[in-house]
């Protein structure tokens, strides 16, 4: 088994591709779709690999234009930071939290429902005031885990959120997103999940959580598309704390 993450392997292949084609600093790389087809990997893996190479300073993003080589790749790549890819993390959450939601639907109490409603109210107020604090979002997901009455599941969900908060790649991905309307859609997703929990319907709760995290993945892929002319270019701002 490889000691690297899959997106790191893709980044290594990309460095080799740049060297083999003799690309010069300032040249535009192929599009994500072309790289995906060339290397026969998913676009989400390509997106993660490019984010890592950007953090390393090998490539840079230009608004509505694409990704360009900003330095020559060394024969020996620099040591890789062990950071989880954003889409890899979302996939893990999707697999874990959908089943947690189903179990929670069987175990949930009236008090759990009241606390979940409070979390949604925190989330709603944050959206209305354009507050960048995502604590209501995190609280909602953790409370669902707590509703299972299984401390191991709670620790697992908390650990995934910790990895997200400490991930430079997650922060860099979010720097590309300037339209916050998606938060309203995610709040609607949370309401659907809560309805399933209130109904004590495990199958509906599992479907609702799975679809919610699928919506998150698709939204992040769409809004962080650097080849989209609507891309804002906030990538060039310093990394801010991202929830």
PDB file of C-alpha atoms in Angstrom:
ATOM      1  CA  UNK A   1       0.000   0.000   0.000  1.00  0.00           C
ATOM      2  CA  UNK A   2       1.337   3.444  -0.922  1.00  0.00           C
ATOM      3  CA  UNK A   3       2.430   5.679   1.956  1.00  0.00           C
ATOM      4  CA  UNK A   4       1.050   8.726   0.155  1.00  0.00           C
ATOM      5  CA  UNK A   5      -2.472   9.936  -0.383  1.00  0.00           C
ATOM      6  CA  UNK A   6      -3.932   9.473  -3.852  1.00  0.00           C
ATOM      7  CA  UNK A   7      -3.970  13.193  -4.674  1.00  0.00           C
ATOM      8  CA  UNK A   8      -0.259  13.326  -3.762  1.00  0.00           C
ATOM      9  CA  UNK A   9       0.406  10.583  -6.294  1.00  0.00           C
ATOM     10  CA  UNK A  10      -1.504  12.629  -8.881  1.00  0.00           C
ATOM     11  CA  UNK A  11       0.587  15.704  -7.995  1.00  0.00           C
ATOM     12  CA  UNK A  12       3.760  13.672  -8.566  1.00  0.00           C
ATOM     13  CA  UNK A  13       2.441  12.560 -11.961  1.00  0.00           C
ATOM     14  CA  UNK A  14       1.661  16.180 -12.820  1.00  0.00           C
ATOM     15  CA  UNK A  15       5.209  17.272 -11.957  1.00  0.00           C
ATOM     16  CA  UNK A  16       6.511  14.542 -14.250  1.00  0.00           C
ATOM     17  CA  UNK A  17       4.146  15.640 -17.003  1.00  0.00           C
ATOM     18  CA  UNK A  18       5.370  19.235 -16.750  1.00  0.00           C
ATOM     19  CA  UNK A  19       9.027  18.127 -16.912  1.00  0.00           C
ATOM     20  CA  UNK A  20       8.498  15.677 -19.780  1.00  0.00           C
ATOM     21  CA  UNK A  21       6.796  18.348 -21.895  1.00  0.00           C
ATOM     22  CA  UNK A  22       9.490  20.897 -21.132  1.00  0.00           C
ATOM     23  CA  UNK A  23       7.010  23.482 -19.921  1.00  0.00           C
ATOM     24  CA  UNK A  24       8.390  26.931 -19.087  1.00  0.00           C
ATOM     25  CA  UNK A  25       7.457  29.221 -16.213  1.00  0.00           C
ATOM     26  CA  UNK A  26       4.417  31.274 -17.232  1.00  0.00           C
ATOM     27  CA  UNK A  27       2.961  28.607 -19.510  1.00  0.00           C
ATOM     28  CA  UNK A  28      -0.651  27.582 -19.023  1.00  0.00           C
ATOM     29  CA  UNK A  29      -1.319  24.045 -17.848  1.00  0.00           C
ATOM     30  CA  UNK A  30      -3.926  21.852 -19.445  1.00  0.00           C
ATOM     31  CA  UNK A  31      -7.440  22.213 -18.118  1.00  0.00           C
ATOM     32  CA  UNK A  32      -8.569  20.082 -15.189  1.00  0.00           C
ATOM     33  CA  UNK A  33     -10.713  18.044 -17.553  1.00  0.00           C
ATOM     34  CA  UNK A  34      -7.760  17.392 -19.887  1.00  0.00           C
ATOM     35  CA  UNK A  35      -5.502  16.422 -16.976  1.00  0.00           C
ATOM     36  CA  UNK A  36      -8.226  14.127 -15.647  1.00  0.00           C
ATOM     37  CA  UNK A  37      -8.463  12.367 -19.005  1.00  0.00           C
ATOM     38  CA  UNK A  38      -4.684  12.233 -19.485  1.00  0.00           C
ATOM     39  CA  UNK A  39      -4.029  10.681 -16.074  1.00  0.00           C
ATOM     40  CA  UNK A  40      -7.323   8.735 -15.971  1.00  0.00           C
ATOM     41  CA  UNK A  41      -8.320  10.038 -12.535  1.00  0.00           C
ATOM     42  CA  UNK A  42     -11.316  11.981 -11.242  1.00  0.00           C
ATOM     43  CA  UNK A  43     -11.503  15.764 -11.477  1.00  0.00           C
ATOM     44  CA  UNK A  44     -11.767  16.007  -7.705  1.00  0.00           C
ATOM     45  CA  UNK A  45      -8.365  14.282  -7.387  1.00  0.00           C
ATOM     46  CA  UNK A  46      -6.921  16.660  -9.995  1.00  0.00           C
ATOM     47  CA  UNK A  47      -8.390  19.637  -8.081  1.00  0.00           C
ATOM     48  CA  UNK A  48      -6.778  18.433  -4.850  1.00  0.00           C
ATOM     49  CA  UNK A  49      -3.420  17.825  -6.536  1.00  0.00           C
ATOM     50  CA  UNK A  50      -3.423  21.303  -8.081  1.00  0.00           C
ATOM     51  CA  UNK A  51      -4.289  22.917  -4.742  1.00  0.00           C
ATOM     52  CA  UNK A  52      -1.317  21.142  -3.171  1.00  0.00           C
ATOM     53  CA  UNK A  53       1.008  22.266  -5.989  1.00  0.00           C
ATOM     54  CA  UNK A  54      -0.287  25.799  -5.634  1.00  0.00           C
ATOM     55  CA  UNK A  55       0.483  25.827  -1.887  1.00  0.00           C
ATOM     56  CA  UNK A  56       3.991  24.599  -2.767  1.00  0.00           C
ATOM     57  CA  UNK A  57       4.374  27.491  -5.223  1.00  0.00           C
ATOM     58  CA  UNK A  58       4.663  25.387  -8.382  1.00  0.00           C
ATOM     59  CA  UNK A  59       1.489  26.762  -9.986  1.00  0.00           C
ATOM     60  CA  UNK A  60      -0.658  29.880  -9.696  1.00  0.00           C
ATOM     61  CA  UNK A  61      -4.277  30.652 -10.493  1.00  0.00           C
ATOM     62  CA  UNK A  62      -5.321  33.482 -12.790  1.00  0.00           C
ATOM     63  CA  UNK A  63      -8.861  34.777 -12.737  1.00  0.00           C
ATOM     64  CA  UNK A  64     -11.089  33.254 -15.384  1.00  0.00           C
ATOM     65  CA  UNK A  65      -8.068  31.974 -17.244  1.00  0.00           C
ATOM     66  CA  UNK A  66      -6.726  28.846 -15.616  1.00  0.00           C
ATOM     67  CA  UNK A  67      -3.642  27.531 -13.898  1.00  0.00           C
ATOM     68  CA  UNK A  68      -0.106  28.520 -14.895  1.00  0.00           C
ATOM     69  CA  UNK A  69       3.357  27.221 -14.065  1.00  0.00           C
ATOM     70  CA  UNK A  70       4.975  29.633 -11.598  1.00  0.00           C
ATOM     71  CA  UNK A  71       8.242  27.762 -10.951  1.00  0.00           C
ATOM     72  CA  UNK A  72      10.192  24.899 -12.477  1.00  0.00           C
ATOM     73  CA  UNK A  73       9.559  21.517 -10.851  1.00  0.00           C
ATOM     74  CA  UNK A  74      12.646  20.064  -9.187  1.00  0.00           C
ATOM     75  CA  UNK A  75      13.759  16.586 -10.129  1.00  0.00           C
ATOM     76  CA  UNK A  76      13.257  15.664  -6.493  1.00  0.00           C
ATOM     77  CA  UNK A  77       9.910  16.899  -5.190  1.00  0.00           C
ATOM     78  CA  UNK A  78       9.807  18.768  -1.855  1.00  0.00           C
ATOM     79  CA  UNK A  79       8.605  16.843   1.194  1.00  0.00           C
ATOM     80  CA  UNK A  80       4.831  16.499   1.126  1.00  0.00           C
ATOM     81  CA  UNK A  81       2.752  17.837   3.984  1.00  0.00           C
ATOM     82  CA  UNK A  82       0.372  15.135   5.186  1.00  0.00           C
ATOM     83  CA  UNK A  83      -2.834  17.037   4.544  1.00  0.00           C
ATOM     84  CA  UNK A  84      -6.169  15.388   3.768  1.00  0.00           C
ATOM     85  CA  UNK A  85      -7.673  16.278   0.401  1.00  0.00           C
ATOM     86  CA  UNK A  86     -10.947  18.235   0.767  1.00  0.00           C
ATOM     87  CA  UNK A  87     -12.932  15.863  -1.431  1.00  0.00           C
ATOM     88  CA  UNK A  88     -11.382  12.801   0.194  1.00  0.00           C
ATOM     89  CA  UNK A  89     -12.534  14.222   3.531  1.00  0.00           C
ATOM     90  CA  UNK A  90     -16.050  14.849   2.219  1.00  0.00           C
ATOM     91  CA  UNK A  91     -16.258  11.289   0.923  1.00  0.00           C
ATOM     92  CA  UNK A  92     -15.314   9.949   4.358  1.00  0.00           C
ATOM     93  CA  UNK A  93     -17.906  12.181   5.990  1.00  0.00           C
ATOM     94  CA  UNK A  94     -20.541  11.057   3.521  1.00  0.00           C
ATOM     95  CA  UNK A  95     -19.940   7.385   4.275  1.00  0.00           C
ATOM     96  CA  UNK A  96     -19.776   7.882   8.035  1.00  0.00           C
ATOM     97  CA  UNK A  97     -22.343  10.571   8.731  1.00  0.00           C
ATOM     98  CA  UNK A  98     -25.096   9.123   6.545  1.00  0.00           C
ATOM     99  CA  UNK A  99     -25.046   5.964   8.664  1.00  0.00           C
ATOM    100  CA  UNK A 100     -24.771   7.967  11.864  1.00  0.00           C
ATOM    101  CA  UNK A 101     -27.893   9.903  10.828  1.00  0.00           C
ATOM    102  CA  UNK A 102     -29.758   6.642  10.256  1.00  0.00           C
ATOM    103  CA  UNK A 103     -28.788   5.342  13.703  1.00  0.00           C
ATOM    104  CA  UNK A 104     -29.604   8.711  15.284  1.00  0.00           C
ATOM    105  CA  UNK A 105     -33.117   8.494  13.828  1.00  0.00           C
ATOM    106  CA  UNK A 106     -33.665   5.379  15.932  1.00  0.00           C
ATOM    107  CA  UNK A 107     -32.176   6.816  19.130  1.00  0.00           C
ATOM    108  CA  UNK A 108     -33.095  10.530  18.972  1.00  0.00           C
ATOM    109  CA  UNK A 109     -34.939  12.085  21.927  1.00  0.00           C
ATOM    110  CA  UNK A 110     -37.152  15.146  22.265  1.00  0.00           C
ATOM    111  CA  UNK A 111     -34.268  17.019  23.880  1.00  0.00           C
ATOM    112  CA  UNK A 112     -32.001  16.124  20.940  1.00  0.00           C
ATOM    113  CA  UNK A 113     -34.567  17.578  18.533  1.00  0.00           C
ATOM    114  CA  UNK A 114     -34.765  20.809  20.539  1.00  0.00           C
ATOM    115  CA  UNK A 115     -30.978  21.171  20.526  1.00  0.00           C
ATOM    116  CA  UNK A 116     -30.845  20.506  16.769  1.00  0.00           C
ATOM    117  CA  UNK A 117     -33.444  23.223  16.217  1.00  0.00           C
ATOM    118  CA  UNK A 118     -31.281  25.616  18.231  1.00  0.00           C
ATOM    119  CA  UNK A 119     -28.277  24.758  16.044  1.00  0.00           C
ATOM    120  CA  UNK A 120     -30.307  25.533  12.912  1.00  0.00           C
ATOM    121  CA  UNK A 121     -31.332  28.860  14.419  1.00  0.00           C
ATOM    122  CA  UNK A 122     -27.666  29.716  15.059  1.00  0.00           C
ATOM    123  CA  UNK A 123     -26.910  28.773  11.459  1.00  0.00           C
ATOM    124  CA  UNK A 124     -29.843  30.845  10.133  1.00  0.00           C
ATOM    125  CA  UNK A 125     -28.793  33.958  12.075  1.00  0.00           C
ATOM    126  CA  UNK A 126     -25.224  33.593  10.836  1.00  0.00           C
ATOM    127  CA  UNK A 127     -26.424  33.487   7.229  1.00  0.00           C
ATOM    128  CA  UNK A 128     -28.706  36.508   7.673  1.00  0.00           C
ATOM    129  CA  UNK A 129     -25.883  38.602   9.150  1.00  0.00           C
ATOM    130  CA  UNK A 130     -23.246  37.279   6.695  1.00  0.00           C
ATOM    131  CA  UNK A 131     -21.264  36.040   9.681  1.00  0.00           C
ATOM    132  CA  UNK A 132     -18.368  33.838   8.474  1.00  0.00           C
ATOM    133  CA  UNK A 133     -18.729  31.729  11.624  1.00  0.00           C
ATOM    134  CA  UNK A 134     -19.849  28.202  10.712  1.00  0.00           C
ATOM    135  CA  UNK A 135     -20.350  27.067  14.309  1.00  0.00           C
ATOM    136  CA  UNK A 136     -24.059  26.350  13.765  1.00  0.00           C
ATOM    137  CA  UNK A 137     -23.183  24.020  10.890  1.00  0.00           C
ATOM    138  CA  UNK A 138     -20.617  22.117  12.936  1.00  0.00           C
ATOM    139  CA  UNK A 139     -22.927  22.034  15.963  1.00  0.00           C
ATOM    140  CA  UNK A 140     -25.723  20.468  13.901  1.00  0.00           C
ATOM    141  CA  UNK A 141     -23.542  17.615  12.663  1.00  0.00           C
ATOM    142  CA  UNK A 142     -22.043  16.946  16.097  1.00  0.00           C
ATOM    143  CA  UNK A 143     -25.468  16.932  17.759  1.00  0.00           C
ATOM    144  CA  UNK A 144     -26.652  14.257  15.336  1.00  0.00           C
ATOM    145  CA  UNK A 145     -23.693  12.118  16.379  1.00  0.00           C
ATOM    146  CA  UNK A 146     -24.479  12.792  20.037  1.00  0.00           C
ATOM    147  CA  UNK A 147     -28.071  11.654  19.444  1.00  0.00           C
ATOM    148  CA  UNK A 148     -26.712   8.133  18.775  1.00  0.00           C
ATOM    149  CA  UNK A 149     -25.548   8.006  22.431  1.00  0.00           C
ATOM    150  CA  UNK A 150     -22.315   6.459  21.158  1.00  0.00           C
ATOM    151  CA  UNK A 151     -19.239   8.411  22.260  1.00  0.00           C
ATOM    152  CA  UNK A 152     -16.983   6.699  19.694  1.00  0.00           C
ATOM    153  CA  UNK A 153     -19.135   8.009  16.834  1.00  0.00           C
ATOM    154  CA  UNK A 154     -19.119  11.484  18.393  1.00  0.00           C
ATOM    155  CA  UNK A 155     -15.305  11.414  18.593  1.00  0.00           C
ATOM    156  CA  UNK A 156     -15.059  10.300  14.950  1.00  0.00           C
ATOM    157  CA  UNK A 157     -17.227  13.158  13.694  1.00  0.00           C
ATOM    158  CA  UNK A 158     -15.395  15.664  15.890  1.00  0.00           C
ATOM    159  CA  UNK A 159     -12.051  14.424  14.543  1.00  0.00           C
ATOM    160  CA  UNK A 160     -13.178  14.887  10.925  1.00  0.00           C
ATOM    161  CA  UNK A 161     -14.190  18.481  11.692  1.00  0.00           C
ATOM    162  CA  UNK A 162     -10.840  19.055  13.402  1.00  0.00           C
ATOM    163  CA  UNK A 163      -9.021  17.823  10.312  1.00  0.00           C
ATOM    164  CA  UNK A 164     -11.100  20.180   8.184  1.00  0.00           C
ATOM    165  CA  UNK A 165     -10.349  23.190  10.374  1.00  0.00           C
ATOM    166  CA  UNK A 166      -6.601  22.504  10.399  1.00  0.00           C
ATOM    167  CA  UNK A 167      -6.275  21.733   6.684  1.00  0.00           C
ATOM    168  CA  UNK A 168      -4.412  24.309   4.536  1.00  0.00           C
ATOM    169  CA  UNK A 169      -5.896  22.639   1.451  1.00  0.00           C
ATOM    170  CA  UNK A 170      -9.437  23.097   2.752  1.00  0.00           C
ATOM    171  CA  UNK A 171      -8.681  26.753   3.501  1.00  0.00           C
ATOM    172  CA  UNK A 172      -7.190  27.295   0.038  1.00  0.00           C
ATOM    173  CA  UNK A 173     -10.194  25.680  -1.634  1.00  0.00           C
ATOM    174  CA  UNK A 174     -12.561  28.004   0.228  1.00  0.00           C
ATOM    175  CA  UNK A 175     -10.529  31.050  -0.814  1.00  0.00           C
ATOM    176  CA  UNK A 176     -11.787  30.441  -4.340  1.00  0.00           C
ATOM    177  CA  UNK A 177     -15.418  30.768  -3.250  1.00  0.00           C
ATOM    178  CA  UNK A 178     -16.916  34.240  -3.091  1.00  0.00           C
ATOM    179  CA  UNK A 179     -20.643  33.493  -3.441  1.00  0.00           C
ATOM    180  CA  UNK A 180     -22.105  32.526  -0.041  1.00  0.00           C
ATOM    181  CA  UNK A 181     -25.604  31.720  -1.329  1.00  0.00           C
ATOM    182  CA  UNK A 182     -24.747  28.034  -1.011  1.00  0.00           C
ATOM    183  CA  UNK A 183     -25.112  28.371   2.778  1.00  0.00           C
ATOM    184  CA  UNK A 184     -28.877  28.874   2.369  1.00  0.00           C
ATOM    185  CA  UNK A 185     -29.118  25.674   0.330  1.00  0.00           C
ATOM    186  CA  UNK A 186     -27.142  23.778   2.970  1.00  0.00           C
ATOM    187  CA  UNK A 187     -29.468  25.108   5.677  1.00  0.00           C
ATOM    188  CA  UNK A 188     -32.400  23.734   3.684  1.00  0.00           C
ATOM    189  CA  UNK A 189     -30.587  20.385   3.543  1.00  0.00           C
ATOM    190  CA  UNK A 190     -30.230  20.454   7.327  1.00  0.00           C
ATOM    191  CA  UNK A 191     -33.960  21.066   7.720  1.00  0.00           C
ATOM    192  CA  UNK A 192     -34.703  17.993   5.592  1.00  0.00           C
ATOM    193  CA  UNK A 193     -32.362  15.929   7.766  1.00  0.00           C
ATOM    194  CA  UNK A 194     -34.048  17.228  10.906  1.00  0.00           C
ATOM    195  CA  UNK A 195     -37.483  16.327   9.533  1.00  0.00           C
ATOM    196  CA  UNK A 196     -36.310  12.753   8.945  1.00  0.00           C
ATOM    197  CA  UNK A 197     -34.925  12.566  12.470  1.00  0.00           C
ATOM    198  CA  UNK A 198     -38.169  13.920  13.936  1.00  0.00           C
ATOM    199  CA  UNK A 199     -40.066  11.244  11.999  1.00  0.00           C
ATOM    200  CA  UNK A 200     -37.666   8.602  13.350  1.00  0.00           C
ATOM    201  CA  UNK A 201     -37.146   7.419   9.770  1.00  0.00           C
ATOM    202  CA  UNK A 202     -33.633   5.904   9.471  1.00  0.00           C
ATOM    203  CA  UNK A 203     -33.773   5.403   5.693  1.00  0.00           C
ATOM    204  CA  UNK A 204     -34.891   8.991   5.087  1.00  0.00           C
ATOM    205  CA  UNK A 205     -32.244  10.327   7.481  1.00  0.00           C
ATOM    206  CA  UNK A 206     -29.515   8.339   5.707  1.00  0.00           C
ATOM    207  CA  UNK A 207     -30.645   9.575   2.266  1.00  0.00           C
ATOM    208  CA  UNK A 208     -30.936  13.181   3.446  1.00  0.00           C
ATOM    209  CA  UNK A 209     -27.446  13.261   4.983  1.00  0.00           C
ATOM    210  CA  UNK A 210     -25.896  11.497   1.980  1.00  0.00           C
ATOM    211  CA  UNK A 211     -27.527  13.968  -0.418  1.00  0.00           C
ATOM    212  CA  UNK A 212     -26.523  16.939   1.735  1.00  0.00           C
ATOM    213  CA  UNK A 213     -22.841  16.019   1.645  1.00  0.00           C
ATOM    214  CA  UNK A 214     -23.111  15.232  -2.062  1.00  0.00           C
ATOM    215  CA  UNK A 215     -24.530  18.744  -2.538  1.00  0.00           C
ATOM    216  CA  UNK A 216     -21.589  20.147  -0.562  1.00  0.00           C
ATOM    217  CA  UNK A 217     -19.120  18.295  -2.782  1.00  0.00           C
ATOM    218  CA  UNK A 218     -20.791  19.414  -6.008  1.00  0.00           C
ATOM    219  CA  UNK A 219     -21.054  23.018  -4.805  1.00  0.00           C
ATOM    220  CA  UNK A 220     -17.376  23.191  -3.861  1.00  0.00           C
ATOM    221  CA  UNK A 221     -16.369  21.724  -7.231  1.00  0.00           C
ATOM    222  CA  UNK A 222     -18.557  24.204  -9.097  1.00  0.00           C
ATOM    223  CA  UNK A 223     -17.767  27.358  -7.119  1.00  0.00           C
ATOM    224  CA  UNK A 224     -14.011  26.742  -7.010  1.00  0.00           C
ATOM    225  CA  UNK A 225     -13.646  26.169 -10.761  1.00  0.00           C
ATOM    226  CA  UNK A 226     -10.718  28.429 -11.654  1.00  0.00           C
ATOM    227  CA  UNK A 227     -11.431  28.160 -15.380  1.00  0.00           C
ATOM    228  CA  UNK A 228     -14.876  29.695 -14.911  1.00  0.00           C
ATOM    229  CA  UNK A 229     -14.813  33.361 -16.107  1.00  0.00           C
ATOM    230  CA  UNK A 230     -16.906  34.236 -13.027  1.00  0.00           C
ATOM    231  CA  UNK A 231     -14.122  33.077 -10.711  1.00  0.00           C
ATOM    232  CA  UNK A 232     -13.316  35.960  -8.406  1.00  0.00           C
ATOM    233  CA  UNK A 233      -9.598  35.403  -7.973  1.00  0.00           C
ATOM    234  CA  UNK A 234      -9.655  35.704  -4.177  1.00  0.00           C
ATOM    235  CA  UNK A 235      -7.091  32.947  -4.293  1.00  0.00           C
ATOM    236  CA  UNK A 236      -4.426  35.669  -4.152  1.00  0.00           C
ATOM    237  CA  UNK A 237      -5.553  36.906  -0.712  1.00  0.00           C
ATOM    238  CA  UNK A 238      -3.843  35.591   2.433  1.00  0.00           C
ATOM    239  CA  UNK A 239      -5.375  32.409   3.811  1.00  0.00           C
ATOM    240  CA  UNK A 240      -8.073  33.282   6.324  1.00  0.00           C
ATOM    241  CA  UNK A 241      -9.429  31.039   9.018  1.00  0.00           C
ATOM    242  CA  UNK A 242     -12.003  28.804   7.375  1.00  0.00           C
ATOM    243  CA  UNK A 243     -14.601  26.785   9.231  1.00  0.00           C
TER     244      UNK A 243
END
